[in-house]
JSON list of N, CA and C in Angstrom, two decimals:
[
{"chain": "O", "resi": 1, "resn": "MET", "atom": "N", "xyz": [19.95, 10.15, 13.92]},
{"chain": "O", "resi": 1, "resn": "MET", "atom": "CA", "xyz": [18.75, 10.96, 14.05]},
{"chain": "O", "resi": 1, "resn": "MET", "atom": "C", "xyz": [18.30, 10.88, 15.52]},
{"chain": "O", "resi": 2, "resn": "THR", "atom": "N", "xyz": [17.96, 12.00, 16.08]},
{"chain": "O", "resi": 2, "resn": "THR", "atom": "CA", "xyz": [17.52, 12.03, 17.47]},
{"chain": "O", "resi": 2, "resn": "THR", "atom": "C", "xyz": [16.11, 11.49, 17.59]},
{"chain": "O", "resi": 3, "resn": "GLN", "atom": "N", "xyz": [15.71, 11.22, 18.80]},
{"chain": "O", "resi": 3, "resn": "GLN", "atom": "CA", "xyz": [14.35, 10.71, 19.02]},
{"chain": "O", "resi": 3, "resn": "GLN", "atom": "C", "xyz": [13.32, 11.76, 18.61]},
{"chain": "O", "resi": 4, "resn": "PHE", "atom": "N", "xyz": [13.61, 13.03, 18.85]},
{"chain": "O", "resi": 4, "resn": "PHE", "atom": "CA", "xyz": [12.70, 14.11, 18.44]},
{"chain": "O", "resi": 4, "resn": "PHE", "atom": "C", "xyz": [12.57, 14.14, 16.93]},
{"chain": "O", "resi": 5, "resn": "GLU", "atom": "N", "xyz": [13.70, 14.04, 16.21]},
{"chain": "O", "resi": 5, "resn": "GLU", "atom": "CA", "xyz": [13.66, 14.05, 14.75]},
{"chain": "O", "resi": 5, "resn": "GLU", "atom": "C", "xyz": [12.90, 12.84, 14.21]},
{"chain": "O", "resi": 6, "resn": "THR", "atom": "N", "xyz": [13.12, 11.71, 14.86]},
{"chain": "O", "resi": 6, "resn": "THR", "atom": "CA", "xyz": [12.40, 10.49, 14.45]},
{"chain": "O", "resi": 6, "resn": "THR", "atom": "C", "xyz": [10.90, 10.66, 14.66]},
{"chain": "O", "resi": 7, "resn": "SER", "atom": "N", "xyz": [10.54, 11.26, 15.79]},
{"chain": "O", "resi": 7, "resn": "SER", "atom": "CA", "xyz": [9.13, 11.49, 16.09]},
{"chain": "O", "resi": 7, "resn": "SER", "atom": "C", "xyz": [8.52, 12.45, 15.06]},
{"chain": "O", "resi": 8, "resn": "GLN", "atom": "N", "xyz": [9.23, 13.52, 14.74]},
{"chain": "O", "resi": 8, "resn": "GLN", "atom": "CA", "xyz": [8.74, 14.50, 13.76]},
{"chain": "O", "resi": 8, "resn": "GLN", "atom": "C", "xyz": [8.60, 13.85, 12.38]},
{"chain": "O", "resi": 9, "resn": "TYR", "atom": "N", "xyz": [9.58, 13.01, 12.03]},
{"chain": "O", "resi": 9, "resn": "TYR", "atom": "CA", "xyz": [9.55, 12.32, 10.74]},
{"chain": "O", "resi": 9, "resn": "TYR", "atom": "C", "xyz": [8.34, 11.38, 10.67]},
{"chain": "O", "resi": 10, "resn": "ALA", "atom": "N", "xyz": [8.08, 10.67, 11.77]},
{"chain": "O", "resi": 10, "resn": "ALA", "atom": "CA", "xyz": [6.93, 9.76, 11.81]},
{"chain": "O", "resi": 10, "resn": "ALA", "atom": "C", "xyz": [5.63, 10.55, 11.68]},
{"chain": "O", "resi": 11, "resn": "LYS", "atom": "N", "xyz": [5.56, 11.72, 12.32]},
{"chain": "O", "resi": 11, "resn": "LYS", "atom": "CA", "xyz": [4.36, 12.55, 12.21]},
{"chain": "O", "resi": 11, "resn": "LYS", "atom": "C", "xyz": [4.16, 13.04, 10.78]},
{"chain": "O", "resi": 12, "resn": "LEU", "atom": "N", "xyz": [5.27, 13.42, 10.13]},
{"chain": "O", "resi": 12, "resn": "LEU", "atom": "CA", "xyz": [5.18, 13.88, 8.74]},
{"chain": "O", "resi": 12, "resn": "LEU", "atom": "C", "xyz": [4.71, 12.75, 7.84]},
{"chain": "O", "resi": 13, "resn": "LEU", "atom": "N", "xyz": [5.23, 11.55, 8.04]},
{"chain": "O", "resi": 13, "resn": "LEU", "atom": "CA", "xyz": [4.81, 10.41, 7.23]},
{"chain": "O", "resi": 13, "resn": "LEU", "atom": "C", "xyz": [3.32, 10.11, 7.43]},
{"chain": "O", "resi": 14, "resn": "ALA", "atom": "N", "xyz": [2.88, 10.15, 8.68]},
{"chain": "O", "resi": 14, "resn": "ALA", "atom": "CA", "xyz": [1.47, 9.90, 8.97]},
{"chain": "O", "resi": 14, "resn": "ALA", "atom": "C", "xyz": [0.60, 10.98, 8.33]},
{"chain": "O", "resi": 15, "resn": "ASN", "atom": "N", "xyz": [1.05, 12.22, 8.41]},
{"chain": "O", "resi": 15, "resn": "ASN", "atom": "CA", "xyz": [0.31, 13.33, 7.82]},
{"chain": "O", "resi": 15, "resn": "ASN", "atom": "C", "xyz": [0.23, 13.17, 6.30]},
{"chain": "O", "resi": 16, "resn": "ASN", "atom": "N", "xyz": [1.36, 12.81, 5.69]},
{"chain": "O", "resi": 16, "resn": "ASN", "atom": "CA", "xyz": [1.38, 12.62, 4.23]},
{"chain": "O", "resi": 16, "resn": "ASN", "atom": "C", "xyz": [0.46, 11.47, 3.82]},
{"chain": "O", "resi": 17, "resn": "GLU", "atom": "N", "xyz": [0.45, 10.41, 4.63]},
{"chain": "O", "resi": 17, "resn": "GLU", "atom": "CA", "xyz": [-0.42, 9.28, 4.32]},
{"chain": "O", "resi": 17, "resn": "GLU", "atom": "C", "xyz": [-1.89, 9.70, 4.42]},
{"chain": "O", "resi": 18, "resn": "GLY", "atom": "N", "xyz": [-2.21, 10.48, 5.45]},
{"chain": "O", "resi": 18, "resn": "GLY", "atom": "CA", "xyz": [-3.57, 10.97, 5.60]},
{"chain": "O", "resi": 18, "resn": "GLY", "atom": "C", "xyz": [-3.97, 11.88, 4.45]},
{"chain": "O", "resi": 19, "resn": "GLN", "atom": "N", "xyz": [-3.05, 12.73, 4.03]},
{"chain": "O", "resi": 19, "resn": "GLN", "atom": "CA", "xyz": [-3.34, 13.62, 2.90]},
{"chain": "O", "resi": 19, "resn": "GLN", "atom": "C", "xyz": [-3.51, 12.82, 1.62]},
{"chain": "O", "resi": 20, "resn": "SER", "atom": "N", "xyz": [-2.71, 11.77, 1.45]},
{"chain": "O", "resi": 20, "resn": "SER", "atom": "CA", "xyz": [-2.83, 10.93, 0.26]},
{"chain": "O", "resi": 20, "resn": "SER", "atom": "C", "xyz": [-4.20, 10.26, 0.21]},
{"chain": "O", "resi": 21, "resn": "ARG", "atom": "N", "xyz": [-4.66, 9.76, 1.36]},
{"chain": "O", "resi": 21, "resn": "ARG", "atom": "CA", "xyz": [-5.98, 9.15, 1.41]},
{"chain": "O", "resi": 21, "resn": "ARG", "atom": "C", "xyz": [-7.07, 10.17, 1.09]},
{"chain": "O", "resi": 22, "resn": "GLU", "atom": "N", "xyz": [-6.91, 11.37, 1.61]},
{"chain": "O", "resi": 22, "resn": "GLU", "atom": "CA", "xyz": [-7.89, 12.43, 1.36]},
{"chain": "O", "resi": 22, "resn": "GLU", "atom": "C", "xyz": [-7.90, 12.81, -0.12]},
{"chain": "O", "resi": 23, "resn": "ILE", "atom": "N", "xyz": [-6.73, 12.90, -0.72]},
{"chain": "O", "resi": 23, "resn": "ILE", "atom": "CA", "xyz": [-6.63, 13.22, -2.15]},
{"chain": "O", "resi": 23, "resn": "ILE", "atom": "C", "xyz": [-7.32, 12.14, -2.97]},
{"chain": "O", "resi": 24, "resn": "LYS", "atom": "N", "xyz": [-7.08, 10.88, -2.65]},
{"chain": "O", "resi": 24, "resn": "LYS", "atom": "CA", "xyz": [-7.72, 9.79, -3.38]},
{"chain": "O", "resi": 24, "resn": "LYS", "atom": "C", "xyz": [-9.23, 9.84, -3.20]},
{"chain": "O", "resi": 25, "resn": "ARG", "atom": "N", "xyz": [-9.69, 10.12, -2.01]},
{"chain": "O", "resi": 25, "resn": "ARG", "atom": "CA", "xyz": [-11.13, 10.23, -1.75]},
{"chain": "O", "resi": 25, "resn": "ARG", "atom": "C", "xyz": [-11.73, 11.36, -2.59]},
{"chain": "O", "resi": 26, "resn": "LEU", "atom": "N", "xyz": [-11.04, 12.49, -2.64]},
{"chain": "O", "resi": 26, "resn": "LEU", "atom": "CA", "xyz": [-11.54, 13.63, -3.42]},
{"chain": "O", "resi": 26, "resn": "LEU", "atom": "C", "xyz": [-11.52, 13.32, -4.92]},
{"chain": "O", "resi": 27, "resn": "GLN", "atom": "N", "xyz": [-10.52, 12.56, -5.37]},
{"chain": "O", "resi": 27, "resn": "GLN", "atom": "CA", "xyz": [-10.48, 12.18, -6.78]},
{"chain": "O", "resi": 27, "resn": "GLN", "atom": "C", "xyz": [-11.66, 11.30, -7.14]},
{"chain": "O", "resi": 28, "resn": "VAL", "atom": "N", "xyz": [-11.98, 10.35, -6.25]},
{"chain": "O", "resi": 28, "resn": "VAL", "atom": "CA", "xyz": [-13.14, 9.48, -6.48]},
{"chain": "O", "resi": 28, "resn": "VAL", "atom": "C", "xyz": [-14.42, 10.31, -6.48]},
{"chain": "O", "resi": 29, "resn": "GLU", "atom": "N", "xyz": [-14.53, 11.22, -5.54]},
{"chain": "O", "resi": 29, "resn": "GLU", "atom": "CA", "xyz": [-15.71, 12.09, -5.47]},
{"chain": "O", "resi": 29, "resn": "GLU", "atom": "C", "xyz": [-15.84, 12.95, -6.73]},
{"chain": "O", "resi": 30, "resn": "ALA", "atom": "N", "xyz": [-14.72, 13.46, -7.21]},
{"chain": "O", "resi": 30, "resn": "ALA", "atom": "CA", "xyz": [-14.74, 14.28, -8.43]},
{"chain": "O", "resi": 30, "resn": "ALA", "atom": "C", "xyz": [-15.20, 13.45, -9.62]},
{"chain": "O", "resi": 31, "resn": "LYS", "atom": "N", "xyz": [-14.73, 12.21, -9.69]},
{"chain": "O", "resi": 31, "resn": "LYS", "atom": "CA", "xyz": [-15.14, 11.33, -10.80]},
{"chain": "O", "resi": 31, "resn": "LYS", "atom": "C", "xyz": [-16.65, 11.07, -10.73]},
{"chain": "O", "resi": 32, "resn": "GLN", "atom": "N", "xyz": [-17.16, 10.82, -9.52]},
{"chain": "O", "resi": 32, "resn": "GLN", "atom": "CA", "xyz": [-18.59, 10.59, -9.36]},
{"chain": "O", "resi": 32, "resn": "GLN", "atom": "C", "xyz": [-19.39, 11.83, -9.75]},
{"chain": "O", "resi": 33, "resn": "MET", "atom": "N", "xyz": [-18.88, 12.99, -9.40]},
{"chain": "O", "resi": 33, "resn": "MET", "atom": "CA", "xyz": [-19.57, 14.24, -9.77]},
{"chain": "O", "resi": 33, "resn": "MET", "atom": "C", "xyz": [-19.58, 14.42, -11.29]},
{"chain": "O", "resi": 34, "resn": "ARG", "atom": "N", "xyz": [-18.46, 14.12, -11.94]},
{"chain": "O", "resi": 34, "resn": "ARG", "atom": "CA", "xyz": [-18.41, 14.24, -13.41]},
{"chain": "O", "resi": 34, "resn": "ARG", "atom": "C", "xyz": [-19.43, 13.30, -14.05]},
{"chain": "O", "resi": 35, "resn": "LEU", "atom": "N", "xyz": [-19.52, 12.08, -13.53]},
{"chain": "O", "resi": 35, "resn": "LEU", "atom": "CA", "xyz": [-20.50, 11.13, -14.07]},
{"chain": "O", "resi": 35, "resn": "LEU", "atom": "C", "xyz": [-21.93, 11.62, -13.83]},
{"chain": "O", "resi": 36, "resn": "ALA", "atom": "N", "xyz": [-22.17, 12.17, -12.65]},
{"chain": "O", "resi": 36, "resn": "ALA", "atom": "CA", "xyz": [-23.50, 12.69, -12.34]},
{"chain": "O", "resi": 36, "resn": "ALA", "atom": "C", "xyz": [-23.86, 13.86, -13.26]},
{"chain": "O", "resi": 37, "resn": "PHE", "atom": "N", "xyz": [-22.92, 14.75, -13.50]},
{"chain": "O", "resi": 37, "resn": "PHE", "atom": "CA", "xyz": [-23.17, 15.88, -14.40]},
{"chain": "O", "resi": 37, "resn": "PHE", "atom": "C", "xyz": [-23.39, 15.40, -15.83]},
{"chain": "O", "resi": 38, "resn": "ARG", "atom": "N", "xyz": [-22.64, 14.37, -16.24]},
{"chain": "O", "resi": 38, "resn": "ARG", "atom": "CA", "xyz": [-22.84, 13.83, -17.59]},
{"chain": "O", "resi": 38, "resn": "ARG", "atom": "C", "xyz": [-24.25, 13.26, -17.71]},
{"chain": "O", "resi": 39, "resn": "ASP", "atom": "N", "xyz": [-24.67, 12.50, -16.68]},
{"chain": "O", "resi": 39, "resn": "ASP", "atom": "CA", "xyz": [-26.01, 11.93, -16.70]},
{"chain": "O", "resi": 39, "resn": "ASP", "atom": "C", "xyz": [-27.07, 13.03, -16.73]},
{"chain": "O", "resi": 40, "resn": "LEU", "atom": "N", "xyz": [-26.87, 14.09, -15.96]},
{"chain": "O", "resi": 40, "resn": "LEU", "atom": "CA", "xyz": [-27.81, 15.21, -15.97]},
{"chain": "O", "resi": 40, "resn": "LEU", "atom": "C", "xyz": [-27.85, 15.90, -17.33]},
{"chain": "O", "resi": 41, "resn": "ASP", "atom": "N", "xyz": [-26.68, 16.02, -17.96]},
{"chain": "O", "resi": 41, "resn": "ASP", "atom": "CA", "xyz": [-26.61, 16.63, -19.27]},
{"chain": "O", "resi": 41, "resn": "ASP", "atom": "C", "xyz": [-27.39, 15.80, -20.29]},
{"chain": "O", "resi": 42, "resn": "LEU", "atom": "N", "xyz": [-27.22, 14.48, -20.22]},
{"chain": "O", "resi": 42, "resn": "LEU", "atom": "CA", "xyz": [-27.97, 13.60, -21.12]},
{"chain": "O", "resi": 42, "resn": "LEU", "atom": "C", "xyz": [-29.47, 13.72, -20.87]},
{"chain": "O", "resi": 43, "resn": "TYR", "atom": "N", "xyz": [-29.85, 13.74, -19.60]},
{"chain": "O", "resi": 43, "resn": "TYR", "atom": "CA", "xyz": [-31.27, 13.85, -19.25]},
{"chain": "O", "resi": 43, "resn": "TYR", "atom": "C", "xyz": [-31.85, 15.18, -19.73]},
{"chain": "O", "resi": 44, "resn": "CYS", "atom": "N", "xyz": [-31.07, 16.26, -19.57]},
{"chain": "O", "resi": 44, "resn": "CYS", "atom": "CA", "xyz": [-31.54, 17.57, -20.05]},
{"chain": "O", "resi": 44, "resn": "CYS", "atom": "C", "xyz": [-31.72, 17.55, -21.57]},
{"chain": "O", "resi": 45, "resn": "GLY", "atom": "N", "xyz": [-30.80, 16.88, -22.26]},
{"chain": "O", "resi": 45, "resn": "GLY", "atom": "CA", "xyz": [-30.94, 16.75, -23.71]},
{"chain": "O", "resi": 45, "resn": "GLY", "atom": "C", "xyz": [-32.21, 16.02, -24.09]},
{"chain": "O", "resi": 46, "resn": "GLN", "atom": "N", "xyz": [-32.52, 14.95, -23.34]},
{"chain": "O", "resi": 46, "resn": "GLN", "atom": "CA", "xyz": [-33.75, 14.20, -23.60]},
{"chain": "O", "resi": 46, "resn": "GLN", "atom": "C", "xyz": [-34.97, 15.08, -23.34]},
{"chain": "O", "resi": 47, "resn": "LEU", "atom": "N", "xyz": [-34.93, 15.85, -22.26]},
{"chain": "O", "resi": 47, "resn": "LEU", "atom": "CA", "xyz": [-36.06, 16.74, -21.95]},
{"chain": "O", "resi": 47, "resn": "LEU", "atom": "C", "xyz": [-36.23, 17.81, -23.02]},
{"chain": "O", "resi": 48, "resn": "GLU", "atom": "N", "xyz": [-35.12, 18.35, -23.51]},
{"chain": "O", "resi": 48, "resn": "GLU", "atom": "CA", "xyz": [-35.20, 19.37, -24.57]},
{"chain": "O", "resi": 48, "resn": "GLU", "atom": "C", "xyz": [-35.81, 18.78, -25.83]},
{"chain": "O", "resi": 49, "resn": "ALA", "atom": "N", "xyz": [-35.41, 17.54, -26.17]},
{"chain": "O", "resi": 49, "resn": "ALA", "atom": "CA", "xyz": [-35.97, 16.90, -27.36]},
{"chain": "O", "resi": 49, "resn": "ALA", "atom": "C", "xyz": [-37.47, 16.66, -27.19]},
{"chain": "O", "resi": 50, "resn": "GLU", "atom": "N", "xyz": [-37.85, 16.18, -26.00]},
{"chain": "O", "resi": 50, "resn": "GLU", "atom": "CA", "xyz": [-39.27, 15.95, -25.72]},
{"chain": "O", "resi": 50, "resn": "GLU", "atom": "C", "xyz": [-40.05, 17.26, -25.75]},
{"chain": "O", "resi": 51, "resn": "ASN", "atom": "N", "xyz": [-39.46, 18.33, -25.23]},
{"chain": "O", "resi": 51, "resn": "ASN", "atom": "CA", "xyz": [-40.10, 19.64, -25.25]},
{"chain": "O", "resi": 51, "resn": "ASN", "atom": "C", "xyz": [-40.32, 20.11, -26.68]},
{"chain": "O", "resi": 52, "resn": "ALA", "atom": "N", "xyz": [-39.32, 19.91, -27.53]},
{"chain": "O", "resi": 52, "resn": "ALA", "atom": "CA", "xyz": [-39.46, 20.31, -28.93]},
{"chain": "O", "resi": 52, "resn": "ALA", "atom": "C", "xyz": [-40.59, 19.53, -29.61]},
{"chain": "O", "resi": 53, "resn": "GLN", "atom": "N", "xyz": [-40.69, 18.24, -29.31]},
{"chain": "O", "resi": 53, "resn": "GLN", "atom": "CA", "xyz": [-41.77, 17.43, -29.89]},
{"chain": "O", "resi": 53, "resn": "GLN", "atom": "C", "xyz": [-43.13, 17.92, -29.41]},
{"chain": "O", "resi": 54, "resn": "LEU", "atom": "N", "xyz": [-43.22, 18.22, -28.13]},
{"chain": "O", "resi": 54, "resn": "LEU", "atom": "CA", "xyz": [-44.50, 18.70, -27.58]},
{"chain": "O", "resi": 54, "resn": "LEU", "atom": "C", "xyz": [-44.88, 20.05, -28.16]},
{"chain": "O", "resi": 55, "resn": "LYS", "atom": "N", "xyz": [-43.88, 20.92, -28.36]},
{"chain": "O", "resi": 55, "resn": "LYS", "atom": "CA", "xyz": [-44.18, 22.22, -28.97]},
{"chain": "O", "resi": 55, "resn": "LYS", "atom": "C", "xyz": [-44.68, 22.04, -30.39]},
{"chain": "O", "resi": 56, "resn": "ALA", "atom": "N", "xyz": [-44.08, 21.11, -31.13]},
{"chain": "O", "resi": 56, "resn": "ALA", "atom": "CA", "xyz": [-44.51, 20.86, -32.50]},
{"chain": "O", "resi": 56, "resn": "ALA", "atom": "C", "xyz": [-45.94, 20.32, -32.51]},
{"chain": "O", "resi": 57, "resn": "ARG", "atom": "N", "xyz": [-46.25, 19.41, -31.58]},
{"chain": "O", "resi": 57, "resn": "ARG", "atom": "CA", "xyz": [-47.62, 18.89, -31.50]},
{"chain": "O", "resi": 57, "resn": "ARG", "atom": "C", "xyz": [-48.61, 20.00, -31.16]},
{"chain": "O", "resi": 58, "resn": "LEU", "atom": "N", "xyz": [-48.23, 20.88, -30.24]},
{"chain": "O", "resi": 58, "resn": "LEU", "atom": "CA", "xyz": [-49.10, 21.99, -29.86]},
{"chain": "O", "resi": 58, "resn": "LEU", "atom": "C", "xyz": [-49.34, 22.91, -31.05]},
{"chain": "O", "resi": 59, "resn": "GLU", "atom": "N", "xyz": [-48.28, 23.19, -31.82]},
{"chain": "O", "resi": 59, "resn": "GLU", "atom": "CA", "xyz": [-48.46, 24.05, -33.00]},
{"chain": "O", "resi": 59, "resn": "GLU", "atom": "C", "xyz": [-49.41, 23.42, -34.00]},
{"chain": "O", "resi": 60, "resn": "ARG", "atom": "N", "xyz": [-49.27, 22.11, -34.22]},
{"chain": "O", "resi": 60, "resn": "ARG", "atom": "CA", "xyz": [-50.19, 21.42, -35.15]},
{"chain": "O", "resi": 60, "resn": "ARG", "atom": "C", "xyz": [-51.62, 21.48, -34.63]},
{"chain": "O", "resi": 61, "resn": "TYR", "atom": "N", "xyz": [-51.79, 21.29, -33.33]},
{"chain": "O", "resi": 61, "resn": "TYR", "atom": "CA", "xyz": [-53.13, 21.35, -32.74]},
{"chain": "O", "resi": 61, "resn": "TYR", "atom": "C", "xyz": [-53.71, 22.76, -32.90]},
{"chain": "O", "resi": 62, "resn": "GLU", "atom": "N", "xyz": [-52.89, 23.77, -32.63]},
{"chain": "O", "resi": 62, "resn": "GLU", "atom": "CA", "xyz": [-53.37, 25.15, -32.76]},
{"chain": "O", "resi": 62, "resn": "GLU", "atom": "C", "xyz": [-53.71, 25.48, -34.20]},
{"chain": "O", "resi": 63, "resn": "MET", "atom": "N", "xyz": [-52.91, 24.98, -35.16]},
{"chain": "O", "resi": 63, "resn": "MET", "atom": "CA", "xyz": [-53.22, 25.22, -36.58]},
{"chain": "O", "resi": 63, "resn": "MET", "atom": "C", "xyz": [-54.54, 24.54, -36.94]},
{"chain": "O", "resi": 64, "resn": "PHE", "atom": "N", "xyz": [-54.73, 23.31, -36.46]},
{"chain": "O", "resi": 64, "resn": "PHE", "atom": "CA", "xyz": [-55.97, 22.58, -36.73]},
{"chain": "O", "resi": 64, "resn": "PHE", "atom": "C", "xyz": [-57.16, 23.31, -36.11]},
{"chain": "O", "resi": 65, "resn": "GLU", "atom": "N", "xyz": [-56.98, 23.78, -34.88]},
{"chain": "O", "resi": 65, "resn": "GLU", "atom": "CA", "xyz": [-58.05, 24.50, -34.19]},
{"chain": "O", "resi": 65, "resn": "GLU", "atom": "C", "xyz": [-58.40, 25.79, -34.94]},
{"chain": "O", "resi": 66, "resn": "THR", "atom": "N", "xyz": [-57.38, 26.50, -35.42]},
{"chain": "O", "resi": 66, "resn": "THR", "atom": "CA", "xyz": [-57.60, 27.74, -36.16]},
{"chain": "O", "resi": 66, "resn": "THR", "atom": "C", "xyz": [-58.30, 27.45, -37.49]},
{"chain": "O", "resi": 67, "resn": "ALA", "atom": "N", "xyz": [-57.93, 26.35, -38.11]},
{"chain": "O", "resi": 67, "resn": "ALA", "atom": "CA", "xyz": [-58.54, 25.99, -39.39]},
{"chain": "O", "resi": 67, "resn": "ALA", "atom": "C", "xyz": [-60.03, 25.68, -39.22]},
{"chain": "O", "resi": 68, "resn": "LEU", "atom": "N", "xyz": [-60.42, 25.19, -38.06]},
{"chain": "O", "resi": 68, "resn": "LEU", "atom": "CA", "xyz": [-61.82, 24.84, -37.83]},
{"chain": "O", "resi": 68, "resn": "LEU", "atom": "C", "xyz": [-62.67, 26.03, -37.39]},
{"chain": "O", "resi": 69, "resn": "ASP", "atom": "N", "xyz": [-62.05, 27.15, -37.06]},
{"chain": "O", "resi": 69, "resn": "ASP", "atom": "CA", "xyz": [-62.80, 28.31, -36.57]},
{"chain": "O", "resi": 69, "resn": "ASP", "atom": "C", "xyz": [-63.93, 28.76, -37.50]},
{"chain": "O", "resi": 70, "resn": "PRO", "atom": "N", "xyz": [-63.73, 28.80, -38.81]},
{"chain": "O", "resi": 70, "resn": "PRO", "atom": "CA", "xyz": [-64.85, 29.27, -39.67]},
{"chain": "O", "resi": 70, "resn": "PRO", "atom": "C", "xyz": [-66.08, 28.39, -39.59]},
{"chain": "O", "resi": 71, "resn": "TRP", "atom": "N", "xyz": [-65.94, 27.10, -39.24]},
{"chain": "O", "resi": 71, "resn": "TRP", "atom": "CA", "xyz": [-67.09, 26.20, -39.19]},
{"chain": "O", "resi": 71, "resn": "TRP", "atom": "C", "xyz": [-67.75, 26.13, -37.82]},
{"chain": "O", "resi": 72, "resn": "ARG", "atom": "N", "xyz": [-67.23, 26.89, -36.87]},
{"chain": "O", "resi": 72, "resn": "ARG", "atom": "CA", "xyz": [-67.83, 26.87, -35.53]},
{"chain": "O", "resi": 72, "resn": "ARG", "atom": "C", "xyz": [-69.06, 27.76, -35.50]},
{"chain": "O", "resi": 73, "resn": "PHE", "atom": "N", "xyz": [-69.94, 27.45, -34.65]},
{"chain": "O", "resi": 73, "resn": "PHE", "atom": "CA", "xyz": [-71.18, 28.21, -34.54]},
{"chain": "O", "resi": 73, "resn": "PHE", "atom": "C", "xyz": [-71.11, 29.17, -33.40]}
]
């Protein structure tokens, strides 16, 4: 192998190593994003459940308020 070919081969190896590190970094980042989205999904579910409870409480309050209307002055 000539010195030029050796130099080109070394550059390719270095480039491949750099790309491998970048791929691993992106894989870790993707995993972190998936976990973050899962956490957000769980939080949204909790908020939806809390919203449903609050709506039910509001409906009960409005029914109670409506029931008291005839006795208001």
